[in-house]
Amino acid sequence: SQQGEEDPQALSIQEGENATMNCSYKTSINNLQWYRQNSGRGLVHLILIRSNEREKHSGRLRVTLDTSKKSSSLLITASRAADTASYFCATEPRISAGGTSYGKLTFGQGTILTVHP
Amino acid sequence: GAVVSQHPSWVICKSGTSVKIECRSLDFQATTMFWYRQFPKQSLMLMATSNEGSKATYEQGVEKDKFLINHASLTLSTLTVTSAHPEDSSFYICSASLGGLAFFGQGTRLTVV
C-alpha cells in the first residue's frame, strides 16, 4: 500500500533558487531513496540514504533523514530549468527479524517541480 | 551500473486483447523483479513481486488472473495484461535489484482503445 506522503505536491520556482521537497513515511525502513521522473518516462535514481544516516550529499542534492519523525527532505540547490520533473521518495521496508526486502519500494505521492528559466 | 530493459516502451491495443510486457536484466541475474503501475499524475504502486521459478506474489487488490506474471529465467520476467480494458491504460514499470539497489526499466505505456 502507498504510505509515503510528499509535500508540496507542486513547486514552482525560478532558475537559481533552491527547491526543497519533503517526504513522510509510516513504517520502519532500511533506506529511503529519491527518484526523478521526467514526464511520462522512466525513473532516474538520485540518491539513497540508509536508516542509520542523517544527511547525504550528491552534487547539488542534499538529503536528510529523521527516523524519529519518519521524514526526509530533498534539497536541490541552484536549480536549473532542466531540473523540471516529478520527484518521488521511496522507502525500502525493514522486515522483522532483521530481514530485508531489497528492491520492494513504497513510493510517495511525488512533488512536481517546475523551474522557470 | 546494472541495466534493466523493458519492452515495448509503448503499446496500443484493442479492448479485450492481451498484451505482454517484458522486463530483462541485461548484465546481471535477478531472482526477484517487481512490477509497478502508475496512473497519470499519480505515484507508482507496487502490483506484484515476480519470483524466478515460483509464483508471483500480488499486492492486495491486484487481480492475479488478469495480470499474469511469468519469471521463467533469472534475467526475464513478463507481465501479461489479459483481456485489457480502457481502465487498464497506464504506465507499467519493472525493477530488479542488485546489491541492495533497485534498477528500473524504461517503462511501458499501455493504451487500451
PDB file of C-alpha atoms in Angstrom, chain B residues 21-71:
ATOM      1  CA  ILE B  21       5.399  -6.707 -21.438  1.00  0.00           C
ATOM      2  CA  GLU B  22       8.946  -7.966 -20.993  1.00  0.00           C
ATOM      3  CA  CYS B  23      11.446  -6.968 -18.351  1.00  0.00           C
ATOM      4  CA  ARG B  24      15.048  -8.082 -18.747  1.00  0.00           C
ATOM      5  CA  SER B  25      18.091  -7.658 -16.572  1.00  0.00           C
ATOM      6  CA  LEU B  26      20.820  -7.255 -19.177  1.00  0.00           C
ATOM      7  CA  ASP B  27      24.016  -7.683 -17.233  1.00  0.00           C
ATOM      8  CA  PHE B  28      23.007  -9.373 -14.018  1.00  0.00           C
ATOM      9  CA  GLN B  29      20.768 -12.109 -12.739  1.00  0.00           C
ATOM     10  CA  ALA B  30      17.665 -11.223 -10.796  1.00  0.00           C
ATOM     11  CA  THR B  31      15.814 -13.828  -8.795  1.00  0.00           C
ATOM     12  CA  THR B  32      13.267 -11.189  -7.884  1.00  0.00           C
ATOM     13  CA  MET B  33      11.736  -8.483 -10.009  1.00  0.00           C
ATOM     14  CA  PHE B  34       8.955  -6.071  -9.213  1.00  0.00           C
ATOM     15  CA  TRP B  35       6.117  -4.701 -11.307  1.00  0.00           C
ATOM     16  CA  TYR B  36       4.647  -1.263 -10.659  1.00  0.00           C
ATOM     17  CA  ARG B  37       1.786   0.653 -12.225  1.00  0.00           C
ATOM     18  CA  GLN B  38       1.447   4.399 -12.482  1.00  0.00           C
ATOM     19  CA  PHE B  39      -1.740   6.175 -13.498  1.00  0.00           C
ATOM     20  CA  PRO B  40      -1.487   9.704 -14.915  1.00  0.00           C
ATOM     21  CA  LYS B  41      -0.385  12.285 -12.387  1.00  0.00           C
ATOM     22  CA  GLN B  42      -0.151   9.642  -9.687  1.00  0.00           C
ATOM     23  CA  SER B  43       2.609   7.772  -7.956  1.00  0.00           C
ATOM     24  CA  LEU B  44       3.918   4.291  -8.591  1.00  0.00           C
ATOM     25  CA  MET B  45       2.011   1.467  -6.978  1.00  0.00           C
ATOM     26  CA  LEU B  46       3.541  -1.944  -6.498  1.00  0.00           C
ATOM     27  CA  MET B  47       1.488  -4.579  -8.274  1.00  0.00           C
ATOM     28  CA  ALA B  48       3.419  -7.757  -7.679  1.00  0.00           C
ATOM     29  CA  THR B  49       6.704  -9.390  -6.855  1.00  0.00           C
ATOM     30  CA  SER B  50       7.971 -11.721  -9.531  1.00  0.00           C
ATOM     31  CA  ASN B  51       9.968 -14.675  -8.246  1.00  0.00           C
ATOM     32  CA  GLU B  52      12.116 -16.793 -10.528  1.00  0.00           C
ATOM     33  CA  GLY B  53      10.868 -20.345 -10.652  1.00  0.00           C
ATOM     34  CA  SER B  54       7.853 -19.785  -8.433  1.00  0.00           C
ATOM     35  CA  LYS B  55       4.548 -17.996  -8.347  1.00  0.00           C
ATOM     36  CA  ALA B  56       4.377 -14.249  -8.197  1.00  0.00           C
ATOM     37  CA  THR B  57       3.199 -12.507  -5.073  1.00  0.00           C
ATOM     38  CA  TYR B  58       0.449  -9.999  -5.748  1.00  0.00           C
ATOM     39  CA  GLU B  59      -0.398  -6.921  -3.740  1.00  0.00           C
ATOM     40  CA  GLN B  60      -3.831  -6.549  -2.287  1.00  0.00           C
ATOM     41  CA  GLY B  61      -6.384  -5.533  -4.863  1.00  0.00           C
ATOM     42  CA  VAL B  62      -4.383  -6.709  -7.879  1.00  0.00           C
ATOM     43  CA  GLU B  63      -6.108  -9.453  -9.848  1.00  0.00           C
ATOM     44  CA  LYS B  64      -3.652 -12.265 -10.418  1.00  0.00           C
ATOM     45  CA  ASP B  65      -5.771 -13.772 -13.183  1.00  0.00           C
ATOM     46  CA  LYS B  66      -5.773 -10.516 -15.072  1.00  0.00           C
ATOM     47  CA  PHE B  67      -2.114  -9.645 -14.631  1.00  0.00           C
ATOM     48  CA  LEU B  68      -0.190 -12.811 -15.366  1.00  0.00           C
ATOM     49  CA  ILE B  69       3.430 -12.806 -14.339  1.00  0.00           C
ATOM     50  CA  ASN B  70       5.997 -15.299 -15.511  1.00  0.00           C
ATOM     51  CA  HIS B  71       9.590 -15.306 -14.319  1.00  0.00           C
TER      52      HIS B  71
END
